[in-house]
PDB file of C-alpha atoms in Angstrom:
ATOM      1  CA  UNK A   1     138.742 -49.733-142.603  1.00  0.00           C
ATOM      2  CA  UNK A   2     141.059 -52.575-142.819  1.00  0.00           C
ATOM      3  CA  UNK A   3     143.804 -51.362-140.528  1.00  0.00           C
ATOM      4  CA  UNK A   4     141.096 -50.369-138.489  1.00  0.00           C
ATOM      5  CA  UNK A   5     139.558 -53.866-138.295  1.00  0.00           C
ATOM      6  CA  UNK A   6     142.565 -55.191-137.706  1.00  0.00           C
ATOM      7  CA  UNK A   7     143.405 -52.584-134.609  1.00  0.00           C
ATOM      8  CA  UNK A   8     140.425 -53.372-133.160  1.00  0.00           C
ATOM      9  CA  UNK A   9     140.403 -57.376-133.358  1.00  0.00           C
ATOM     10  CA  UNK A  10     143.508 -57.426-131.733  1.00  0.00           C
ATOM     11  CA  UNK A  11     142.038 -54.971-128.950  1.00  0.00           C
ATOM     12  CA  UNK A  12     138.919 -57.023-127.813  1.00  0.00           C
ATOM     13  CA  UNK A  13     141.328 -60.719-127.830  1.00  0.00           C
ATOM     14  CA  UNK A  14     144.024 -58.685-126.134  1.00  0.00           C
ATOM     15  CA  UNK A  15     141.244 -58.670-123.147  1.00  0.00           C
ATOM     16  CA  UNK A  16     141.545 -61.940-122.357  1.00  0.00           C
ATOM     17  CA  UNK A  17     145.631 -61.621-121.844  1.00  0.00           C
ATOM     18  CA  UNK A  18     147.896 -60.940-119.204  1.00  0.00           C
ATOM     19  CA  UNK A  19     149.341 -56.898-119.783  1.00  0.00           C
ATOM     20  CA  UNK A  20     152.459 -57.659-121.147  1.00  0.00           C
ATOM     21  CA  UNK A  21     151.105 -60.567-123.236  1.00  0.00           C
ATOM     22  CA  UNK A  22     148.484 -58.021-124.508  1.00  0.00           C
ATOM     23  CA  UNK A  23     151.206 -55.043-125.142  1.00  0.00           C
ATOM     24  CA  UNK A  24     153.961 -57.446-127.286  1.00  0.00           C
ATOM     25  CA  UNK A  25     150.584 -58.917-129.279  1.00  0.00           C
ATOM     26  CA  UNK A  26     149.415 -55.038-130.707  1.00  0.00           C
ATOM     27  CA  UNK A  27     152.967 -54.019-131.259  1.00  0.00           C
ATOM     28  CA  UNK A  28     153.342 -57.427-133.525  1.00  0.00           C
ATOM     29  CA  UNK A  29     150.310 -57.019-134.960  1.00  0.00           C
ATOM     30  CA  UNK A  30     151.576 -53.504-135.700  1.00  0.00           C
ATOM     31  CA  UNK A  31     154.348 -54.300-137.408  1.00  0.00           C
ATOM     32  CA  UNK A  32     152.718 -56.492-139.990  1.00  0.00           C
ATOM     33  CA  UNK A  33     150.637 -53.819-140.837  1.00  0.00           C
ATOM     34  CA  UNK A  34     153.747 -51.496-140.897  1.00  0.00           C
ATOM     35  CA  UNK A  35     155.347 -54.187-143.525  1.00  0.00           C
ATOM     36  CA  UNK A  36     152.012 -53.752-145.530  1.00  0.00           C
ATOM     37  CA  UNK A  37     152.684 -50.163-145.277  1.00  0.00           C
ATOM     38  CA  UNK A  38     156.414 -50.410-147.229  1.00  0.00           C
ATOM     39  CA  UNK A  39     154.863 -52.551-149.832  1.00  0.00           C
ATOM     40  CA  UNK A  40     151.680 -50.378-150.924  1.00  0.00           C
ATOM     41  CA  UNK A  41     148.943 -51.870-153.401  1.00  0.00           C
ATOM     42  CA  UNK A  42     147.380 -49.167-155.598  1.00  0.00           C
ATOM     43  CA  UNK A  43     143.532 -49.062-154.919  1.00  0.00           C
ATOM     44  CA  UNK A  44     142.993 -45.475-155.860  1.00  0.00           C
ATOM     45  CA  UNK A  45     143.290 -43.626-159.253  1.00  0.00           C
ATOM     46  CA  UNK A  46     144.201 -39.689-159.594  1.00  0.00           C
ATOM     47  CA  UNK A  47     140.572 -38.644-159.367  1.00  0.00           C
ATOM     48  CA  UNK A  48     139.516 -40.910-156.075  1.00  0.00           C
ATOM     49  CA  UNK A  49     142.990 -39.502-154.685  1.00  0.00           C
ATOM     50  CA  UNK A  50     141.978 -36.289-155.339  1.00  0.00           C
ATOM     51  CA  UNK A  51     138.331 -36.360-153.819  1.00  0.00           C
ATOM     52  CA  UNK A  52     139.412 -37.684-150.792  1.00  0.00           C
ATOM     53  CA  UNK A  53     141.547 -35.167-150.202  1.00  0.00           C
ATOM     54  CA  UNK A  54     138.877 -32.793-151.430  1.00  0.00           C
ATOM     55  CA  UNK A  55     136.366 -33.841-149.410  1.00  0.00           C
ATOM     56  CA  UNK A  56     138.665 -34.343-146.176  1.00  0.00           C
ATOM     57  CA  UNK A  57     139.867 -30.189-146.835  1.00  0.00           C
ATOM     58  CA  UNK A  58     136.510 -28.871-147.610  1.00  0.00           C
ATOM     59  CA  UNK A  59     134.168 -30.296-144.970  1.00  0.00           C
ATOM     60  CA  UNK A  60     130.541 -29.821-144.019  1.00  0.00           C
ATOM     61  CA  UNK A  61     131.544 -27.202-141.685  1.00  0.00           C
ATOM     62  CA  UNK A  62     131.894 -24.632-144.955  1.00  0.00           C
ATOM     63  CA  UNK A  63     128.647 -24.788-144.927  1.00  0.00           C
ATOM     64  CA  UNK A  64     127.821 -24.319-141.660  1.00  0.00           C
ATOM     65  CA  UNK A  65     130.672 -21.804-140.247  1.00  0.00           C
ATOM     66  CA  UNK A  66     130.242 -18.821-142.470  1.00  0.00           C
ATOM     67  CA  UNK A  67     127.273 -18.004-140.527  1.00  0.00           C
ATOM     68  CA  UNK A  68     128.785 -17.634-136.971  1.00  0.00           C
ATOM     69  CA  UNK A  69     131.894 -16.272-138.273  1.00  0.00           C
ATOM     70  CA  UNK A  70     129.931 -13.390-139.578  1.00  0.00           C
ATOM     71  CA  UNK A  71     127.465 -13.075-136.403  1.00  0.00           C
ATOM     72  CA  UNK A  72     130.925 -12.726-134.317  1.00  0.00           C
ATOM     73  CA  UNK A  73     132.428 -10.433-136.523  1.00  0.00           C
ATOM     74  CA  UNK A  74     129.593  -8.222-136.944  1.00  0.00           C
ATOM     75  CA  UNK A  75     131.315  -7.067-140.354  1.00  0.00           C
ATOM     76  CA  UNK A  76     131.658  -8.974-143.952  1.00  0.00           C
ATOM     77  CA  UNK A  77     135.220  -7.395-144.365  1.00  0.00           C
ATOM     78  CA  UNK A  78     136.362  -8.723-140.736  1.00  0.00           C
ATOM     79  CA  UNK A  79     135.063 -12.158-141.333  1.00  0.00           C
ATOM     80  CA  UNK A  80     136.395 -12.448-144.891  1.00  0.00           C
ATOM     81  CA  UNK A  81     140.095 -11.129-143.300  1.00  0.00           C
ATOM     82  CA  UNK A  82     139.684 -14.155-140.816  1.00  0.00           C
ATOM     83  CA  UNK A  83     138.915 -16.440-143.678  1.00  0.00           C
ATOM     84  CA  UNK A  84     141.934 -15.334-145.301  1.00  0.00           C
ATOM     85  CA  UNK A  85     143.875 -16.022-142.349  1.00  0.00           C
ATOM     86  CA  UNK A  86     142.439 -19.412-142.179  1.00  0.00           C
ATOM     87  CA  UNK A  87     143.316 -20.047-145.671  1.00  0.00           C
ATOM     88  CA  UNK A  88     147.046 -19.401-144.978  1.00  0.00           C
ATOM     89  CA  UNK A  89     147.221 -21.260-142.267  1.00  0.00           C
ATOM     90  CA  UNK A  90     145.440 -24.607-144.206  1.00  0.00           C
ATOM     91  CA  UNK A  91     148.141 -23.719-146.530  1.00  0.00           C
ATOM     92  CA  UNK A  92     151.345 -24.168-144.111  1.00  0.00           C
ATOM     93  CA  UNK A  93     149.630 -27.243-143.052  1.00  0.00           C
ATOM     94  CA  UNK A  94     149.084 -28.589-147.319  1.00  0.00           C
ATOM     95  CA  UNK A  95     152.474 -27.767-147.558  1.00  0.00           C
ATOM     96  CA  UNK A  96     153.950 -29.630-144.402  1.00  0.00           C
ATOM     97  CA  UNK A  97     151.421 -32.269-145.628  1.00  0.00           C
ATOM     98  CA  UNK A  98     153.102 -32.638-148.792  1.00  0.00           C
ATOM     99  CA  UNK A  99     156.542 -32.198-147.744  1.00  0.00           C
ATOM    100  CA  UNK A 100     156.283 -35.209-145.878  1.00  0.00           C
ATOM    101  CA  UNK A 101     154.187 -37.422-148.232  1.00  0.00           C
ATOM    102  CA  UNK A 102     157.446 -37.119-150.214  1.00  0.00           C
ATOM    103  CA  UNK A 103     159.755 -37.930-147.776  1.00  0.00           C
ATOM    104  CA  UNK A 104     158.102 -40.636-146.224  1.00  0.00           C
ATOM    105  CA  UNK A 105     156.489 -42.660-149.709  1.00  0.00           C
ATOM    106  CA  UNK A 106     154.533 -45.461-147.673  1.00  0.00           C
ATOM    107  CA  UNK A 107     151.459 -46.322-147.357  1.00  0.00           C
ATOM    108  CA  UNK A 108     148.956 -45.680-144.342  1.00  0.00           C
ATOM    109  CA  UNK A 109     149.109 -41.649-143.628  1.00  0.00           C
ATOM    110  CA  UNK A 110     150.187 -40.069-140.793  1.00  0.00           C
ATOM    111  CA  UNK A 111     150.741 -43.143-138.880  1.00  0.00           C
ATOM    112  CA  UNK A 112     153.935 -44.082-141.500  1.00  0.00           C
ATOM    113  CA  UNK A 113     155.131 -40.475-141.054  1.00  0.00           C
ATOM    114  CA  UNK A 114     154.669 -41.109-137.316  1.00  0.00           C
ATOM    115  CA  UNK A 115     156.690 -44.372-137.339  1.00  0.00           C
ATOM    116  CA  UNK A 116     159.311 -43.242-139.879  1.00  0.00           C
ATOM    117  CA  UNK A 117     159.962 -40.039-137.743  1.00  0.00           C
ATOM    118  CA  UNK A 118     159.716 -40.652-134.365  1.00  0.00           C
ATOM    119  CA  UNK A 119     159.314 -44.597-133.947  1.00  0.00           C
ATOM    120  CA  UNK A 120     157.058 -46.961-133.433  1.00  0.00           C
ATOM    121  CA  UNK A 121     155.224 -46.626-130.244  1.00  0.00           C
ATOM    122  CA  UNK A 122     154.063 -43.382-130.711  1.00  0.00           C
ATOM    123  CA  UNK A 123     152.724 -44.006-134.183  1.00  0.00           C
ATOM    124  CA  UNK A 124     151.296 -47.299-132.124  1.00  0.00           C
ATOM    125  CA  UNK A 125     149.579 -44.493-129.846  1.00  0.00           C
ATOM    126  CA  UNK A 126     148.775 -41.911-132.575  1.00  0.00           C
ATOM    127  CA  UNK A 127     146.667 -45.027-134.089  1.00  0.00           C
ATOM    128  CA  UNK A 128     144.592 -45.792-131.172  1.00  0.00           C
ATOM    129  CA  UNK A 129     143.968 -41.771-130.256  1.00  0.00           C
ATOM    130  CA  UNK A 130     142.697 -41.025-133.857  1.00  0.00           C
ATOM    131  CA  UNK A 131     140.397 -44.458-134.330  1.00  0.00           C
ATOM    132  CA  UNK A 132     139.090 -43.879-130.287  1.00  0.00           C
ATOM    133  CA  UNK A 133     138.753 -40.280-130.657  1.00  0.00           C
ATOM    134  CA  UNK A 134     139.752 -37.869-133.181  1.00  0.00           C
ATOM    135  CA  UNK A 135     138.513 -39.572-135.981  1.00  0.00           C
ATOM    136  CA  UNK A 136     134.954 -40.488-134.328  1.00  0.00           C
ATOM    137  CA  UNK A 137     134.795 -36.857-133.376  1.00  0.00           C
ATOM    138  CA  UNK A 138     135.134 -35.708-136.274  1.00  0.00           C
ATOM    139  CA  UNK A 139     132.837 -38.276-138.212  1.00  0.00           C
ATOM    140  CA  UNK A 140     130.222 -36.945-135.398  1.00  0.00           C
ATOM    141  CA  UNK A 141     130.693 -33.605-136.272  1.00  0.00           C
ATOM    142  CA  UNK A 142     129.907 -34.045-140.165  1.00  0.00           C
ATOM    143  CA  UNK A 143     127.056 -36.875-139.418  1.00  0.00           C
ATOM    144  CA  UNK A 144     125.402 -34.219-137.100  1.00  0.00           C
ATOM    145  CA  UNK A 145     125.528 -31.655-139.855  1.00  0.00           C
ATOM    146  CA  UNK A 146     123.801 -33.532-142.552  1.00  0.00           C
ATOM    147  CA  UNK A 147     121.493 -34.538-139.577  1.00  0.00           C
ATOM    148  CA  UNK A 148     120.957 -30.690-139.508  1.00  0.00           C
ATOM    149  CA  UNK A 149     120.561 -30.057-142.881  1.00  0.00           C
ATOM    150  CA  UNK A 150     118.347 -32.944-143.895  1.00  0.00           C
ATOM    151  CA  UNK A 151     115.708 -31.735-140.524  1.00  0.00           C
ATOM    152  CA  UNK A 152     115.678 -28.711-142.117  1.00  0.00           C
ATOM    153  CA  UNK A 153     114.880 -30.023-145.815  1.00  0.00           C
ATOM    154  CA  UNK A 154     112.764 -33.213-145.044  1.00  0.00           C
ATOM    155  CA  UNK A 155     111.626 -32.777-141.117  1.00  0.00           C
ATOM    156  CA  UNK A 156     110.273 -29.641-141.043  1.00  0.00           C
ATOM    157  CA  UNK A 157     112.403 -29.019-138.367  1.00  0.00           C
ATOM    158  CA  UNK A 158     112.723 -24.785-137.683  1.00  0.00           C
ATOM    159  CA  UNK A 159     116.294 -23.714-139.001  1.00  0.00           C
ATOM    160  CA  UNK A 160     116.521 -21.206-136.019  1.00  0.00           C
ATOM    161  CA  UNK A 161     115.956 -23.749-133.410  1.00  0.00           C
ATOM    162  CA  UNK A 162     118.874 -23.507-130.804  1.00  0.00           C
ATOM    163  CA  UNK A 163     117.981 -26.840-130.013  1.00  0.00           C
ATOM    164  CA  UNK A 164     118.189 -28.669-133.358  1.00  0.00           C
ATOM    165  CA  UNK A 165     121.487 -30.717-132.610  1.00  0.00           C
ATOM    166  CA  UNK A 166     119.191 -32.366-129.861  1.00  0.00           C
ATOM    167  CA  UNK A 167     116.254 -33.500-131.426  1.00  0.00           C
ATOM    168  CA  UNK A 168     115.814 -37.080-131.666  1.00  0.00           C
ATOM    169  CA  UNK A 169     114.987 -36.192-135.287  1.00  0.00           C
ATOM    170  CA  UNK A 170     118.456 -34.769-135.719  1.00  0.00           C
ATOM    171  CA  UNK A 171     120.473 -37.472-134.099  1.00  0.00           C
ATOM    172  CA  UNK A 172     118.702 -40.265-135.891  1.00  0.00           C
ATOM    173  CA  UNK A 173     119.763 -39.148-139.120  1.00  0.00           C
ATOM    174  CA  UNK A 174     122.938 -38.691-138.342  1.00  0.00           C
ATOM    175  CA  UNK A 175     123.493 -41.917-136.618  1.00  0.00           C
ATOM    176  CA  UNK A 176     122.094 -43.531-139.725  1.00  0.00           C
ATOM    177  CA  UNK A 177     124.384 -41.399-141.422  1.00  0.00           C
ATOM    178  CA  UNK A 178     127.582 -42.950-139.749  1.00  0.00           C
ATOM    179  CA  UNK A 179     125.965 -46.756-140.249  1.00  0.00           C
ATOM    180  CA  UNK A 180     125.779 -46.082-143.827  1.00  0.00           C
ATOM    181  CA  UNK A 181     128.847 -44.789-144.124  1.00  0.00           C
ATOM    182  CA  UNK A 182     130.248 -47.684-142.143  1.00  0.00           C
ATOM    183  CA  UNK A 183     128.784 -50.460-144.228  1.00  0.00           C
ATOM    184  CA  UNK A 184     130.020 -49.006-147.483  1.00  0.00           C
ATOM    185  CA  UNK A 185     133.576 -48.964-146.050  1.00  0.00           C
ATOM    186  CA  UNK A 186     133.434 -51.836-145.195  1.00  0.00           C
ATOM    187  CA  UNK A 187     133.456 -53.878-147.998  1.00  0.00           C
ATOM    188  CA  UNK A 188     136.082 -52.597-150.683  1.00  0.00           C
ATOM    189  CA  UNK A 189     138.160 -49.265-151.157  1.00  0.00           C
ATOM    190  CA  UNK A 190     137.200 -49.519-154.585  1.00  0.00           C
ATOM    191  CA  UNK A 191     133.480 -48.854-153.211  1.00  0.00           C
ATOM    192  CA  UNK A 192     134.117 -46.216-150.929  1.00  0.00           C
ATOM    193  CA  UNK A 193     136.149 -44.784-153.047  1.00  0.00           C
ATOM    194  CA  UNK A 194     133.450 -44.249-155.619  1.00  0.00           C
ATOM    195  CA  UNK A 195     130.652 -43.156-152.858  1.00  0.00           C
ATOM    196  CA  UNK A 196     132.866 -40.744-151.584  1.00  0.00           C
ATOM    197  CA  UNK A 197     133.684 -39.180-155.166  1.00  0.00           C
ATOM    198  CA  UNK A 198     130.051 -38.897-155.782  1.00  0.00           C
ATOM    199  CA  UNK A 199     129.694 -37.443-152.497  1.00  0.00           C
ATOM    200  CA  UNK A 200     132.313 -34.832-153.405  1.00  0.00           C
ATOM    201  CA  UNK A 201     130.851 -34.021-156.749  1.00  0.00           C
ATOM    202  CA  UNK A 202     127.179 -33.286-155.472  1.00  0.00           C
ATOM    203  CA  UNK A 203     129.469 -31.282-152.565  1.00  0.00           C
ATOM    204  CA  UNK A 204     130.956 -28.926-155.249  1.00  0.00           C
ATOM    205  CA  UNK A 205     127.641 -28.589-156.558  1.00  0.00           C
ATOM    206  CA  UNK A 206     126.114 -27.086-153.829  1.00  0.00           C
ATOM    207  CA  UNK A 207     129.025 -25.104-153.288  1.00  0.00           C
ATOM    208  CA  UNK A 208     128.692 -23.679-157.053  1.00  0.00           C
ATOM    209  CA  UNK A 209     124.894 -23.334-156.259  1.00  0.00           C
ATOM    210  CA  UNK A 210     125.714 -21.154-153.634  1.00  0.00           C
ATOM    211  CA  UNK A 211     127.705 -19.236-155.168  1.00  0.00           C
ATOM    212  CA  UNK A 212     125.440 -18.592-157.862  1.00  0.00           C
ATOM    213  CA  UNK A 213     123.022 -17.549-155.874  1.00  0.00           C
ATOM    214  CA  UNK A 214     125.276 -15.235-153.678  1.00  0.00           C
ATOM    215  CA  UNK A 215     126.132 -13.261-157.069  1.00  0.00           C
ATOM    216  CA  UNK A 216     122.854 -13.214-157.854  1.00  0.00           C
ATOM    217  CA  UNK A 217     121.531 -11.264-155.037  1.00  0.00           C
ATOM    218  CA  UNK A 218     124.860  -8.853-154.913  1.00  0.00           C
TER     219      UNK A 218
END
């Protein structure tokens, strides 16, 4: 959220500037960031670490994805193969992942693997692509689930609704979602850091609950 804020500040003043005063601004701005980046500050212990990653891995769409999987397969085994192959490949990419964590030790993710790899302008670009896009797509994506979920729960909403992403109902709670979410990372990693372990915990405990219940009715 930080690197983010500061991204963005220099975006909106950058406005108000001739092109190439506007270009040599973000890339210095950039590198201060990138000298934050070679001298990290611990914020986060072993078990924030590890429910971030957690909860980044193991998204809402496990919860959500079984059920089409299966519908297109039209067979348990053939969707539990395609699972598996799924698996393997989330592997490859855990392993790549933590190939290069060790090779590039810095702070601030795949933009200082991006900068130590294959310079700075496209981890400049890789930057503005995942705050404009990927990562708002994907924040969408889980806000619209727990939209879906909580209609279902609290709203009364029908769960076989083809329309439920587009009720008002829906979308409200998941734009509230994102706002929440928002305001909590905004103040200190140390806070959203402890929101999002909780969050994880009462994840794997629906996951367990499901689980349960699946053996249950075998």
């Amino acid at each position: 959220a930080e690197y983010m804020g500061h991204f963005l500040s220099v975006y909106f003043f950058s406005l108000t500037l001739p092109l190439p005063d506007a270009v040599r601004m973000a890339l210095e701005e950039t590198s201060l960031i990138q000298k934050e980046c070679d001298n990290p500050e611990q914020k986060l212990g072993v078990m924030h670490g590890m429910a971030v990653v957690f909860s980044g891995v193991v998204g809402s769409g496990l919860l959500v994805a079984p059920g089409d999987v299966f519908a297109q397969a039209n067979s348990v085994g053939v969707g539990l193969i395609a699972f598996l192959f799924a698996g393997l490949l989330s592997l490859v990419g855990a392993l790549c992942y933590a190939e290069l964590g060790t090779a590039v030790p810095r702070s601030g993710g795949e933009y200082a693997i991006f900068h130590a790899l294959l310079g700075r302008p496209i981890a400049f670009t890789y930057m503005w692509v995942s705050t404009l896009l990927q990562a708002p797509a994907a924040n969408a994506i889980m806000a619209i689930t727990f939209g879906r979920f909580v209609g279902i729960a609290v709203l009364n909403v029908p769960y076989n609704d083809p329309d439920i992403d587009h009720r008002w109902s829906v979308k409200g709670v998941a734009m509230g979602c994102c706002v929440v979410a928002g305001i909590f990372n905004s103040f200190t990693v140390k806070l959203a850091a402890q929101v999002n372990t909780l969050c994880t915990v009462l994840k794997l405990l629906v996951l367990a609950l499901l689980v349960a219940l699946g053996a249950a009715r075998a």
